[in-house]
Amino acid sequence: MEKLIITTALTGNVTIPTQTPYLPITPKEIADEAVRVAEAGGASVHIHARDPKDARPTPDLEVYREIATLIKQKSDVIVCITTGGTPDMTAEQRVRVVPELKPELATFNMGSMNFAVYPLADRYKDEDYKHPWEKEWLLGSKNNVFKNTFADIEKFCQIFNENNTKPEHEAYDIGHLYNIYHLIRRKVIQLPIWLQFVTGVMGGIGSALEDIMYMKHTADRLFGAENYRWSVIGAGYPAEFNVATLAMMMGGHVRVGFEDNIFISKGVLAKSNAELVEKAVRIAKELGREIATPDEARKILGLKGKDKVNF
Ligand code: KMH
Ligand code: ZN
């Protein structure tokens, strides 16, 4: 099997600071965390920006630029920037990071869906929240539609192509694989592709092992096993490590990180994203799977290289 690519989603935009004191917030905290993750065996870091003042997710391009620049100065890890954005942003605002920063890799969400985290609010009393925006953020997600229409997707494809940014196609359900298939047939998306199966999000497919097998089976059928690489996310604990273990056994790749899961073991918070990476590395070693360096991951994924980004 080829070497294992470990992606780490360092902070995300759905995890709230009240959930864990270890969530990196400022550009420096996020960049320092990226360096620790790379030292632990991470090949790629997935970036969202937060307002340094109140930790709220921000679309501010200058914050994105600062994070990406700090990481590039300190590490050769692949910087994969989100185009998922926040619910109050338009698709045009979300994709601006691509022409602006021209990253090697950026996430690309493959369909519209509900994307909800409101049940988390049941865990907290009003006085528990660290920031005034957090409760409404959780509860408001009950009414969110994460909009990624075919028109949005076509536009994103054009912008990714123009900037030679490789899409990390995020499929949250079987239907999203069919969306990709449709766009391959229309020559909007070109093979080979890099797929991230996002499982366990409320609004998408679950993270049972059968769900992962079915995603993989469907991708094989639609794209041909030789025409794509895949990785998997399992939201929450223990899903993150269960699906990672399955992917390692099946020749896929894995994503860990505080965007998806904050626990290192049952009820125990991970103190850093690097702890999550270290655990994935331990499992991989037990299974005889070697870990890809950032440059090895660049080769596997066919990325343009760190010298061709705009930060
Ligand atoms: N905005 C979230 C609901 C990604 O990073 O591409 C999902 C998201 C995914 O942002
Ligand atoms: Zn993300």
PDB file of C-alpha atoms in Angstrom, residues 19-194:
ATOM      1  CA  GLN A  19     -15.874  22.643  24.081  1.00  0.00           C
ATOM      2  CA  THR A  20     -12.122  22.643  24.634  1.00  0.00           C
ATOM      3  CA  PRO A  21      -9.549  25.105  25.980  1.00  0.00           C
ATOM      4  CA  TYR A  22      -6.999  23.646  23.553  1.00  0.00           C
ATOM      5  CA  LEU A  23      -8.596  24.957  20.351  1.00  0.00           C
ATOM      6  CA  PRO A  24      -6.056  27.132  18.479  1.00  0.00           C
ATOM      7  CA  ILE A  25      -7.532  30.568  17.722  1.00  0.00           C
ATOM      8  CA  THR A  26      -4.993  33.201  16.710  1.00  0.00           C
ATOM      9  CA  PRO A  27      -2.878  32.919  13.546  1.00  0.00           C
ATOM     10  CA  LYS A  28       0.179  32.235  15.706  1.00  0.00           C
ATOM     11  CA  GLU A  29      -1.593  29.520  17.708  1.00  0.00           C
ATOM     12  CA  ILE A  30      -2.861  27.897  14.508  1.00  0.00           C
ATOM     13  CA  ALA A  31       0.579  28.058  12.851  1.00  0.00           C
ATOM     14  CA  ASP A  32       2.358  26.694  15.961  1.00  0.00           C
ATOM     15  CA  GLU A  33      -0.153  23.862  16.029  1.00  0.00           C
ATOM     16  CA  ALA A  34       0.541  23.157  12.333  1.00  0.00           C
ATOM     17  CA  VAL A  35       4.253  22.839  13.099  1.00  0.00           C
ATOM     18  CA  ARG A  36       3.596  20.421  15.993  1.00  0.00           C
ATOM     19  CA  VAL A  37       1.272  18.380  13.793  1.00  0.00           C
ATOM     20  CA  ALA A  38       3.856  18.157  11.006  1.00  0.00           C
ATOM     21  CA  GLU A  39       6.502  17.026  13.504  1.00  0.00           C
ATOM     22  CA  ALA A  40       4.112  14.316  14.683  1.00  0.00           C
ATOM     23  CA  GLY A  41       3.605  12.951  11.134  1.00  0.00           C
ATOM     24  CA  GLY A  42       0.919  15.147   9.551  1.00  0.00           C
ATOM     25  CA  ALA A  43       1.421  15.788   5.816  1.00  0.00           C
ATOM     26  CA  SER A  44      -1.374  18.325   5.299  1.00  0.00           C
ATOM     27  CA  VAL A  45      -3.106  20.854   7.548  1.00  0.00           C
ATOM     28  CA  HIS A  46      -6.615  22.068   6.851  1.00  0.00           C
ATOM     29  CA  ILE A  47      -7.098  25.714   7.750  1.00  0.00           C
ATOM     30  CA  HIS A  48     -10.012  27.847   8.881  1.00  0.00           C
ATOM     31  CA  ALA A  49      -9.530  31.375  10.220  1.00  0.00           C
ATOM     32  CA  ARG A  50     -10.946  32.772  13.445  1.00  0.00           C
ATOM     33  CA  ASP A  51     -11.189  36.324  14.659  1.00  0.00           C
ATOM     34  CA  PRO A  52      -8.294  36.612  17.126  1.00  0.00           C
ATOM     35  CA  LYS A  53     -10.429  38.849  19.370  1.00  0.00           C
ATOM     36  CA  ASP A  54     -13.391  36.577  20.033  1.00  0.00           C
ATOM     37  CA  ALA A  55     -12.557  33.241  18.306  1.00  0.00           C
ATOM     38  CA  ARG A  56     -15.519  33.545  15.974  1.00  0.00           C
ATOM     39  CA  PRO A  57     -14.985  32.090  12.487  1.00  0.00           C
ATOM     40  CA  THR A  58     -13.997  34.892  10.139  1.00  0.00           C
ATOM     41  CA  PRO A  59     -13.882  35.252   6.334  1.00  0.00           C
ATOM     42  CA  ASP A  60     -11.097  37.856   6.662  1.00  0.00           C
ATOM     43  CA  LEU A  61      -8.579  37.144   3.897  1.00  0.00           C
ATOM     44  CA  GLU A  62      -5.792  38.875   5.783  1.00  0.00           C
ATOM     45  CA  VAL A  63      -6.201  36.468   8.696  1.00  0.00           C
ATOM     46  CA  TYR A  64      -6.037  33.567   6.230  1.00  0.00           C
ATOM     47  CA  ARG A  65      -2.933  35.067   4.660  1.00  0.00           C
ATOM     48  CA  GLU A  66      -1.251  35.510   8.042  1.00  0.00           C
ATOM     49  CA  ILE A  67      -1.943  31.890   9.044  1.00  0.00           C
ATOM     50  CA  ALA A  68      -0.725  30.476   5.731  1.00  0.00           C
ATOM     51  CA  THR A  69       2.392  32.662   5.693  1.00  0.00           C
ATOM     52  CA  LEU A  70       3.371  31.772   9.259  1.00  0.00           C
ATOM     53  CA  ILE A  71       2.973  28.070   8.512  1.00  0.00           C
ATOM     54  CA  LYS A  72       5.013  28.291   5.313  1.00  0.00           C
ATOM     55  CA  GLN A  73       7.830  30.072   7.166  1.00  0.00           C
ATOM     56  CA  LYS A  74       8.102  27.312   9.737  1.00  0.00           C
ATOM     57  CA  SER A  75       7.173  24.084   8.007  1.00  0.00           C
ATOM     58  CA  ASP A  76       6.919  22.343   4.649  1.00  0.00           C
ATOM     59  CA  VAL A  77       3.511  20.858   5.557  1.00  0.00           C
ATOM     60  CA  ILE A  78       0.829  21.167   2.838  1.00  0.00           C
ATOM     61  CA  VAL A  79      -1.591  24.025   3.560  1.00  0.00           C
ATOM     62  CA  CYS A  80      -5.152  23.087   2.564  1.00  0.00           C
ATOM     63  CA  ILE A  81      -7.496  26.061   2.927  1.00  0.00           C
ATOM     64  CA  THR A  82     -11.235  25.792   3.437  1.00  0.00           C
ATOM     65  CA  THR A  83     -13.703  27.066   0.866  1.00  0.00           C
ATOM     66  CA  GLY A  84     -16.514  25.882   3.167  1.00  0.00           C
ATOM     67  CA  GLY A  85     -16.665  29.279   4.824  1.00  0.00           C
ATOM     68  CA  THR A  86     -19.436  30.275   7.194  1.00  0.00           C
ATOM     69  CA  PRO A  87     -23.224  30.149   6.675  1.00  0.00           C
ATOM     70  CA  ASP A  88     -23.443  33.935   6.328  1.00  0.00           C
ATOM     71  CA  MET A  89     -20.951  34.000   3.434  1.00  0.00           C
ATOM     72  CA  THR A  90     -21.817  33.775  -0.259  1.00  0.00           C
ATOM     73  CA  ALA A  91     -20.134  31.166  -2.449  1.00  0.00           C
ATOM     74  CA  GLU A  92     -18.129  33.970  -4.093  1.00  0.00           C
ATOM     75  CA  GLN A  93     -16.798  35.096  -0.720  1.00  0.00           C
ATOM     76  CA  ARG A  94     -15.950  31.522   0.273  1.00  0.00           C
ATOM     77  CA  VAL A  95     -13.897  30.770  -2.838  1.00  0.00           C
ATOM     78  CA  ARG A  96     -11.906  34.031  -2.737  1.00  0.00           C
ATOM     79  CA  VAL A  97      -9.127  32.335  -0.747  1.00  0.00           C
ATOM     80  CA  VAL A  98      -8.223  30.385  -3.905  1.00  0.00           C
ATOM     81  CA  PRO A  99      -7.367  33.275  -6.299  1.00  0.00           C
ATOM     82  CA  GLU A 100      -6.021  35.282  -3.378  1.00  0.00           C
ATOM     83  CA  LEU A 101      -3.652  32.692  -1.869  1.00  0.00           C
ATOM     84  CA  LYS A 102      -3.393  30.126  -4.694  1.00  0.00           C
ATOM     85  CA  PRO A 103      -2.909  27.248  -2.244  1.00  0.00           C
ATOM     86  CA  GLU A 104      -1.715  23.824  -3.355  1.00  0.00           C
ATOM     87  CA  LEU A 105      -4.880  22.276  -1.985  1.00  0.00           C
ATOM     88  CA  ALA A 106      -8.297  23.571  -0.857  1.00  0.00           C
ATOM     89  CA  THR A 107     -11.472  21.877   0.284  1.00  0.00           C
ATOM     90  CA  PHE A 108     -14.364  21.705  -2.178  1.00  0.00           C
ATOM     91  CA  ASN A 109     -17.816  20.784  -0.838  1.00  0.00           C
ATOM     92  CA  MET A 110     -19.726  18.619  -3.294  1.00  0.00           C
ATOM     93  CA  GLY A 111     -23.380  19.269  -2.536  1.00  0.00           C
ATOM     94  CA  SER A 112     -25.968  21.236  -0.585  1.00  0.00           C
ATOM     95  CA  MET A 113     -27.102  19.816   2.721  1.00  0.00           C
ATOM     96  CA  ASN A 114     -28.208  20.465   6.273  1.00  0.00           C
ATOM     97  CA  PHE A 115     -25.162  20.869   8.526  1.00  0.00           C
ATOM     98  CA  ALA A 116     -26.231  20.994  12.133  1.00  0.00           C
ATOM     99  CA  VAL A 117     -24.537  21.034  15.529  1.00  0.00           C
ATOM    100  CA  TYR A 118     -27.472  22.314  17.610  1.00  0.00           C
ATOM    101  CA  PRO A 119     -27.698  19.218  19.883  1.00  0.00           C
ATOM    102  CA  LEU A 120     -24.340  20.276  21.376  1.00  0.00           C
ATOM    103  CA  ALA A 121     -26.179  23.142  23.065  1.00  0.00           C
ATOM    104  CA  ASP A 122     -27.899  20.594  25.336  1.00  0.00           C
ATOM    105  CA  ARG A 123     -24.532  20.054  27.061  1.00  0.00           C
ATOM    106  CA  TYR A 124     -24.062  23.628  28.250  1.00  0.00           C
ATOM    107  CA  LYS A 125     -25.756  26.063  30.631  1.00  0.00           C
ATOM    108  CA  ASP A 126     -25.772  29.752  29.636  1.00  0.00           C
ATOM    109  CA  GLU A 127     -22.997  30.526  32.100  1.00  0.00           C
ATOM    110  CA  ASP A 128     -20.745  27.833  30.591  1.00  0.00           C
ATOM    111  CA  TYR A 129     -20.236  29.653  27.307  1.00  0.00           C
ATOM    112  CA  LYS A 130     -16.900  31.417  26.864  1.00  0.00           C
ATOM    113  CA  HIS A 131     -18.153  33.846  24.201  1.00  0.00           C
ATOM    114  CA  PRO A 132     -21.551  35.498  23.685  1.00  0.00           C
ATOM    115  CA  TRP A 133     -21.846  34.297  20.057  1.00  0.00           C
ATOM    116  CA  GLU A 134     -21.416  30.560  20.762  1.00  0.00           C
ATOM    117  CA  LYS A 135     -24.891  29.555  21.924  1.00  0.00           C
ATOM    118  CA  GLU A 136     -26.602  31.203  18.969  1.00  0.00           C
ATOM    119  CA  TRP A 137     -23.981  29.671  16.665  1.00  0.00           C
ATOM    120  CA  LEU A 138     -24.928  26.182  17.840  1.00  0.00           C
ATOM    121  CA  LEU A 139     -28.696  26.742  17.924  1.00  0.00           C
ATOM    122  CA  GLY A 140     -28.736  28.686  14.635  1.00  0.00           C
ATOM    123  CA  SER A 141     -27.283  25.673  12.835  1.00  0.00           C
ATOM    124  CA  LYS A 142     -30.707  24.024  13.124  1.00  0.00           C
ATOM    125  CA  ASN A 143     -31.878  26.304  10.336  1.00  0.00           C
ATOM    126  CA  ASN A 144     -28.733  26.313   8.185  1.00  0.00           C
ATOM    127  CA  VAL A 145     -28.533  25.102   4.646  1.00  0.00           C
ATOM    128  CA  PHE A 146     -24.942  24.550   3.550  1.00  0.00           C
ATOM    129  CA  LYS A 147     -25.413  25.699  -0.028  1.00  0.00           C
ATOM    130  CA  ASN A 148     -23.290  24.119  -2.751  1.00  0.00           C
ATOM    131  CA  THR A 149     -25.406  24.081  -5.909  1.00  0.00           C
ATOM    132  CA  PHE A 150     -24.222  22.843  -9.303  1.00  0.00           C
ATOM    133  CA  ALA A 151     -23.850  26.485 -10.342  1.00  0.00           C
ATOM    134  CA  ASP A 152     -21.615  27.143  -7.312  1.00  0.00           C
ATOM    135  CA  ILE A 153     -19.612  23.996  -7.980  1.00  0.00           C
ATOM    136  CA  GLU A 154     -19.026  24.828 -11.666  1.00  0.00           C
ATOM    137  CA  LYS A 155     -17.775  28.269 -10.711  1.00  0.00           C
ATOM    138  CA  PHE A 156     -15.483  26.811  -8.037  1.00  0.00           C
ATOM    139  CA  CYS A 157     -14.068  24.315 -10.571  1.00  0.00           C
ATOM    140  CA  GLN A 158     -13.174  27.137 -12.944  1.00  0.00           C
ATOM    141  CA  ILE A 159     -11.458  29.119 -10.185  1.00  0.00           C
ATOM    142  CA  PHE A 160      -9.571  26.084  -8.842  1.00  0.00           C
ATOM    143  CA  ASN A 161      -8.372  25.299 -12.394  1.00  0.00           C
ATOM    144  CA  GLU A 162      -7.292  28.876 -13.101  1.00  0.00           C
ATOM    145  CA  ASN A 163      -5.140  28.863  -9.973  1.00  0.00           C
ATOM    146  CA  ASN A 164      -3.842  25.305 -10.261  1.00  0.00           C
ATOM    147  CA  THR A 165      -5.242  24.512  -6.809  1.00  0.00           C
ATOM    148  CA  LYS A 166      -6.066  20.826  -6.362  1.00  0.00           C
ATOM    149  CA  PRO A 167      -9.583  20.283  -4.984  1.00  0.00           C
ATOM    150  CA  GLU A 168     -10.052  18.147  -1.910  1.00  0.00           C
ATOM    151  CA  HIS A 169     -13.538  16.988  -2.893  1.00  0.00           C
ATOM    152  CA  GLU A 170     -15.596  16.581   0.273  1.00  0.00           C
ATOM    153  CA  ALA A 171     -18.409  14.047  -0.091  1.00  0.00           C
ATOM    154  CA  TYR A 172     -20.786  13.976   2.874  1.00  0.00           C
ATOM    155  CA  ASP A 173     -23.060  11.368   1.372  1.00  0.00           C
ATOM    156  CA  ILE A 174     -23.415   8.970  -1.544  1.00  0.00           C
ATOM    157  CA  GLY A 175     -25.297  11.609  -3.568  1.00  0.00           C
ATOM    158  CA  HIS A 176     -22.238  13.855  -3.493  1.00  0.00           C
ATOM    159  CA  LEU A 177     -20.260  11.124  -5.262  1.00  0.00           C
ATOM    160  CA  TYR A 178     -22.931  11.115  -7.954  1.00  0.00           C
ATOM    161  CA  ASN A 179     -22.593  14.908  -8.203  1.00  0.00           C
ATOM    162  CA  ILE A 180     -18.878  14.445  -8.901  1.00  0.00           C
ATOM    163  CA  TYR A 181     -19.642  11.699 -11.419  1.00  0.00           C
ATOM    164  CA  HIS A 182     -22.103  13.992 -13.220  1.00  0.00           C
ATOM    165  CA  LEU A 183     -19.450  16.719 -13.448  1.00  0.00           C
ATOM    166  CA  ILE A 184     -16.770  14.317 -14.663  1.00  0.00           C
ATOM    167  CA  ARG A 185     -19.094  13.263 -17.467  1.00  0.00           C
ATOM    168  CA  ARG A 186     -19.660  16.926 -18.351  1.00  0.00           C
ATOM    169  CA  LYS A 187     -15.860  17.430 -18.299  1.00  0.00           C
ATOM    170  CA  VAL A 188     -16.131  20.010 -15.524  1.00  0.00           C
ATOM    171  CA  ILE A 189     -14.073  17.825 -13.158  1.00  0.00           C
ATOM    172  CA  GLN A 190     -11.036  15.923 -14.429  1.00  0.00           C
ATOM    173  CA  LEU A 191      -9.722  12.621 -13.096  1.00  0.00           C
ATOM    174  CA  PRO A 192      -7.722  11.720 -11.062  1.00  0.00           C
ATOM    175  CA  ILE A 193      -9.433  13.214  -8.016  1.00  0.00           C
ATOM    176  CA  TRP A 194      -8.658  13.508  -4.296  1.00  0.00           C
TER     177      TRP A 194
END
